[in-house]
Structure formats: C-alpha cells, structure tokens
Amino acid sequence: MFGLTFEKVLVIGIIAVFLLGPEKLPQYAAKFAQLVRQLRDMANGAKDRMRDEMGPDFDDVDWKKLDPRQYDPRRIIREALLDDDPAAGAVGTAATATTISRATPNPNGAYLQRKRAREGALAAAEPAPFDSEAT
C-alpha cells in the first residue's frame, strides 16, 4: 500500500517516537487509527451508495476496464481505425504494424458519420441559421 515496505514503516515509527515522545505517542496512534477507520467507513459507504443507486447492474460492471491506468491511446486509435478484426488485438507484432499502416477507416466511425451528415446538409441547400438579435 502506497509503496511502503515494513522497513519504511518501522523507520517512520522510530522517527515518530523521537518526535512525539513516549507520552503522546499512544494518543496520536489512537487518533491515527480512528482516522483510518473513518476513511475505510467512508469508502465502504460510497461503495454501498453506488450499489444502491446502480441497482443489480453494479455487479455486472467490469471495474478493471474503467481503471484510468488501463487507458492506452494507441489501442483506442487502433480500435477506431480498424474494422472488428480479432487478429488486430495483438500489440507489438509485425502483423499489427502492417495492418495499421494499411488500415481503412471504419465506415461507422464518428468522423465519417459527421462527414456524411455535413455533406447531406450541404446537398439539401438549406440556408445557414441566422439570428438577427445576436451581437
């Protein structure tokens, strides 16, 4: 937890004994334990509230997929550019590199959808919206 090893915690404890003194150390240890309990209760309360608000779908959510540490912009771009090809999921292979260089845009991609909508609006030859009261 937080990258703390047993040796580091022991050194922090020894420094705390010297700084606080043996008289006040039990009081501060009790306050620290109370703080940790309150933080744990807050986290559990938030989890319970999420479970109550989301209902039965809470257990179906893949929480590891939503972890921001799993964010890989290269993977997101690759998935957006390539068709649904299961062989394209391998990262770092020569086949993936050649596939990416020859990738065709996904016809259902957001860019092409906006482009088709814009072309459709131009083809309809509607005048541009105009607000006479705008400054």
PDB file of C-alpha atoms in Angstrom:
ATOM      1  CA  MET A   1       0.000   0.000   0.000  1.00  0.00           C
ATOM      2  CA  PHE A   2       1.450   3.372  -1.111  1.00  0.00           C
ATOM      3  CA  GLY A   3       4.786   1.668  -1.788  1.00  0.00           C
ATOM      4  CA  LEU A   4       5.548   1.324   1.913  1.00  0.00           C
ATOM      5  CA  THR A   5       7.557  -1.671   2.975  1.00  0.00           C
ATOM      6  CA  PHE A   6       7.867  -2.964   6.520  1.00  0.00           C
ATOM      7  CA  GLU A   7      11.284  -1.326   6.893  1.00  0.00           C
ATOM      8  CA  LYS A   8       9.946   2.092   5.861  1.00  0.00           C
ATOM      9  CA  VAL A   9       7.026   1.838   8.285  1.00  0.00           C
ATOM     10  CA  LEU A  10       9.460   0.859  11.048  1.00  0.00           C
ATOM     11  CA  VAL A  11      11.670   3.891  10.323  1.00  0.00           C
ATOM     12  CA  ILE A  12       8.609   6.177  10.337  1.00  0.00           C
ATOM     13  CA  GLY A  13       7.564   4.673  13.680  1.00  0.00           C
ATOM     14  CA  ILE A  14      11.003   5.242  15.215  1.00  0.00           C
ATOM     15  CA  ILE A  15      11.040   8.847  13.991  1.00  0.00           C
ATOM     16  CA  ALA A  16       7.538   9.329  15.443  1.00  0.00           C
ATOM     17  CA  VAL A  17       8.717   8.007  18.830  1.00  0.00           C
ATOM     18  CA  PHE A  18      11.554  10.527  18.897  1.00  0.00           C
ATOM     19  CA  LEU A  19       9.454  13.466  17.692  1.00  0.00           C
ATOM     20  CA  LEU A  20       6.315  12.867  19.734  1.00  0.00           C
ATOM     21  CA  GLY A  21       7.800  11.266  22.776  1.00  0.00           C
ATOM     22  CA  PRO A  22       6.581   8.157  24.565  1.00  0.00           C
ATOM     23  CA  GLU A  23       3.909  10.115  26.483  1.00  0.00           C
ATOM     24  CA  LYS A  24       1.925  11.387  23.472  1.00  0.00           C
ATOM     25  CA  LEU A  25       2.570   8.512  21.085  1.00  0.00           C
ATOM     26  CA  PRO A  26      -0.404   6.362  22.256  1.00  0.00           C
ATOM     27  CA  GLN A  27      -2.773   9.332  21.877  1.00  0.00           C
ATOM     28  CA  TYR A  28      -1.600  10.048  18.343  1.00  0.00           C
ATOM     29  CA  ALA A  29      -1.674   6.353  17.445  1.00  0.00           C
ATOM     30  CA  ALA A  30      -5.302   6.175  18.607  1.00  0.00           C
ATOM     31  CA  LYS A  31      -6.181   9.284  16.559  1.00  0.00           C
ATOM     32  CA  PHE A  32      -4.463   7.798  13.507  1.00  0.00           C
ATOM     33  CA  ALA A  33      -6.355   4.525  13.935  1.00  0.00           C
ATOM     34  CA  GLN A  34      -9.620   6.454  14.239  1.00  0.00           C
ATOM     35  CA  LEU A  35      -8.790   8.376  11.032  1.00  0.00           C
ATOM     36  CA  VAL A  36      -8.080   5.152   9.163  1.00  0.00           C
ATOM     37  CA  ARG A  37     -11.383   3.661  10.374  1.00  0.00           C
ATOM     38  CA  GLN A  38     -13.278   6.781   9.257  1.00  0.00           C
ATOM     39  CA  LEU A  39     -11.670   6.687   5.812  1.00  0.00           C
ATOM     40  CA  ARG A  40     -12.488   2.980   5.458  1.00  0.00           C
ATOM     41  CA  ASP A  41     -16.105   3.606   6.518  1.00  0.00           C
ATOM     42  CA  MET A  42     -16.382   6.479   4.009  1.00  0.00           C
ATOM     43  CA  ALA A  43     -15.078   4.266   1.199  1.00  0.00           C
ATOM     44  CA  ASN A  44     -17.454   1.442   2.124  1.00  0.00           C
ATOM     45  CA  GLY A  45     -20.340   3.922   2.375  1.00  0.00           C
ATOM     46  CA  ALA A  46     -19.580   5.256  -1.098  1.00  0.00           C
ATOM     47  CA  LYS A  47     -19.453   1.719  -2.471  1.00  0.00           C
ATOM     48  CA  ASP A  48     -22.761   0.837  -0.802  1.00  0.00           C
ATOM     49  CA  ARG A  49     -24.376   4.005  -2.129  1.00  0.00           C
ATOM     50  CA  MET A  50     -23.172   3.210  -5.657  1.00  0.00           C
ATOM     51  CA  ARG A  51     -24.577  -0.300  -5.313  1.00  0.00           C
ATOM     52  CA  ASP A  52     -27.935   1.127  -4.140  1.00  0.00           C
ATOM     53  CA  GLU A  53     -28.116   3.702  -6.938  1.00  0.00           C
ATOM     54  CA  MET A  54     -26.993   1.408  -9.748  1.00  0.00           C
ATOM     55  CA  GLY A  55     -29.130  -1.493  -8.635  1.00  0.00           C
ATOM     56  CA  PRO A  56     -28.424  -5.011  -9.865  1.00  0.00           C
ATOM     57  CA  ASP A  57     -26.170  -3.710 -12.676  1.00  0.00           C
ATOM     58  CA  PHE A  58     -23.447  -2.819 -10.160  1.00  0.00           C
ATOM     59  CA  ASP A  59     -22.051  -6.346 -10.075  1.00  0.00           C
ATOM     60  CA  ASP A  60     -22.096  -6.621 -13.885  1.00  0.00           C
ATOM     61  CA  VAL A  61     -19.734  -3.660 -14.394  1.00  0.00           C
ATOM     62  CA  ASP A  62     -16.160  -4.534 -15.361  1.00  0.00           C
ATOM     63  CA  TRP A  63     -14.373  -2.131 -12.993  1.00  0.00           C
ATOM     64  CA  LYS A  64     -10.903  -3.068 -14.246  1.00  0.00           C
ATOM     65  CA  LYS A  65     -11.862  -1.880 -17.714  1.00  0.00           C
ATOM     66  CA  LEU A  66     -12.764   1.551 -16.285  1.00  0.00           C
ATOM     67  CA  ASP A  67      -9.424   1.903 -14.490  1.00  0.00           C
ATOM     68  CA  PRO A  68      -7.655   5.003 -15.866  1.00  0.00           C
ATOM     69  CA  ARG A  69      -4.337   3.168 -15.682  1.00  0.00           C
ATOM     70  CA  GLN A  70      -5.643   0.900 -18.443  1.00  0.00           C
ATOM     71  CA  TYR A  71      -6.010   3.914 -20.780  1.00  0.00           C
ATOM     72  CA  ASP A  72      -3.869   3.384 -23.863  1.00  0.00           C
ATOM     73  CA  PRO A  73      -4.378   5.972 -26.609  1.00  0.00           C
ATOM     74  CA  ARG A  74      -2.693   3.737 -29.196  1.00  0.00           C
ATOM     75  CA  ARG A  75      -5.207   0.959 -28.536  1.00  0.00           C
ATOM     76  CA  ILE A  76      -8.145   3.375 -28.721  1.00  0.00           C
ATOM     77  CA  ILE A  77      -6.964   4.802 -32.038  1.00  0.00           C
ATOM     78  CA  ARG A  78      -6.258   1.327 -33.406  1.00  0.00           C
ATOM     79  CA  GLU A  79      -9.770   0.163 -32.478  1.00  0.00           C
ATOM     80  CA  ALA A  80     -11.277   3.285 -34.045  1.00  0.00           C
ATOM     81  CA  LEU A  81      -9.400   2.881 -37.320  1.00  0.00           C
ATOM     82  CA  LEU A  82      -9.580  -0.857 -37.835  1.00  0.00           C
ATOM     83  CA  ASP A  83     -12.606  -2.973 -38.558  1.00  0.00           C
ATOM     84  CA  ASP A  84     -13.665  -5.510 -35.957  1.00  0.00           C
ATOM     85  CA  ASP A  85     -10.763  -7.884 -36.611  1.00  0.00           C
ATOM     86  CA  PRO A  86      -9.862 -10.221 -33.726  1.00  0.00           C
ATOM     87  CA  ALA A  87      -6.302 -10.635 -35.053  1.00  0.00           C
ATOM     88  CA  ALA A  88      -5.711  -6.883 -34.692  1.00  0.00           C
ATOM     89  CA  GLY A  89      -5.885  -7.109 -30.892  1.00  0.00           C
ATOM     90  CA  ALA A  90      -2.264  -8.276 -30.571  1.00  0.00           C
ATOM     91  CA  VAL A  91       0.023  -5.410 -29.598  1.00  0.00           C
ATOM     92  CA  GLY A  92       3.572  -5.076 -30.834  1.00  0.00           C
ATOM     93  CA  THR A  93       3.544  -7.733 -33.536  1.00  0.00           C
ATOM     94  CA  ALA A  94       4.706  -7.217 -37.103  1.00  0.00           C
ATOM     95  CA  ALA A  95       1.269  -8.204 -38.401  1.00  0.00           C
ATOM     96  CA  THR A  96      -0.312  -5.425 -36.350  1.00  0.00           C
ATOM     97  CA  ALA A  97       2.163  -2.855 -37.644  1.00  0.00           C
ATOM     98  CA  THR A  98       1.449  -3.748 -41.270  1.00  0.00           C
ATOM     99  CA  THR A  99      -2.283  -3.858 -40.611  1.00  0.00           C
ATOM    100  CA  ILE A 100      -2.229  -0.391 -39.067  1.00  0.00           C
ATOM    101  CA  SER A 101      -0.276   1.089 -41.984  1.00  0.00           C
ATOM    102  CA  ARG A 102      -2.879  -0.235 -44.460  1.00  0.00           C
ATOM    103  CA  ALA A 103      -5.916   0.423 -42.266  1.00  0.00           C
ATOM    104  CA  THR A 104      -9.097   1.677 -43.834  1.00  0.00           C
ATOM    105  CA  PRO A 105     -11.425   3.918 -41.860  1.00  0.00           C
ATOM    106  CA  ASN A 106     -14.347   2.272 -40.157  1.00  0.00           C
ATOM    107  CA  PRO A 107     -17.483   3.164 -42.189  1.00  0.00           C
ATOM    108  CA  ASN A 108     -19.454   3.500 -38.946  1.00  0.00           C
ATOM    109  CA  GLY A 109     -16.809   5.723 -37.319  1.00  0.00           C
ATOM    110  CA  ALA A 110     -17.753   9.078 -35.843  1.00  0.00           C
ATOM    111  CA  TYR A 111     -15.657  11.043 -38.342  1.00  0.00           C
ATOM    112  CA  LEU A 112     -17.310   9.505 -41.380  1.00  0.00           C
ATOM    113  CA  GLN A 113     -20.760   9.868 -39.833  1.00  0.00           C
ATOM    114  CA  ARG A 114     -20.168  13.614 -39.283  1.00  0.00           C
ATOM    115  CA  LYS A 115     -18.786  13.949 -42.803  1.00  0.00           C
ATOM    116  CA  ARG A 116     -21.866  12.268 -44.311  1.00  0.00           C
ATOM    117  CA  ALA A 117     -24.162  14.452 -42.192  1.00  0.00           C
ATOM    118  CA  ARG A 118     -22.312  17.606 -43.306  1.00  0.00           C
ATOM    119  CA  GLU A 119     -22.460  16.564 -46.960  1.00  0.00           C
ATOM    120  CA  GLY A 120     -26.163  15.779 -46.588  1.00  0.00           C
ATOM    121  CA  ALA A 121     -26.791  19.220 -45.097  1.00  0.00           C
ATOM    122  CA  LEU A 122     -24.930  20.901 -47.951  1.00  0.00           C
ATOM    123  CA  ALA A 123     -26.832  18.875 -50.517  1.00  0.00           C
ATOM    124  CA  ALA A 124     -30.145  19.968 -49.026  1.00  0.00           C
ATOM    125  CA  ALA A 125     -29.059  23.594 -49.772  1.00  0.00           C
ATOM    126  CA  GLU A 126     -30.707  24.962 -46.677  1.00  0.00           C
ATOM    127  CA  PRO A 127     -29.646  28.450 -45.735  1.00  0.00           C
ATOM    128  CA  ALA A 128     -27.355  28.775 -42.762  1.00  0.00           C
ATOM    129  CA  PRO A 129     -29.097  29.596 -39.472  1.00  0.00           C
ATOM    130  CA  PHE A 130     -29.109  33.317 -38.758  1.00  0.00           C
ATOM    131  CA  ASP A 131     -30.052  35.167 -35.592  1.00  0.00           C
ATOM    132  CA  SER A 132     -30.862  38.815 -36.187  1.00  0.00           C
ATOM    133  CA  GLU A 133     -30.707  39.584 -32.448  1.00  0.00           C
ATOM    134  CA  ALA A 134     -27.205  38.164 -31.974  1.00  0.00           C
ATOM    135  CA  THR A 135     -24.499  40.689 -31.336  1.00  0.00           C
TER     136      THR A 135
END
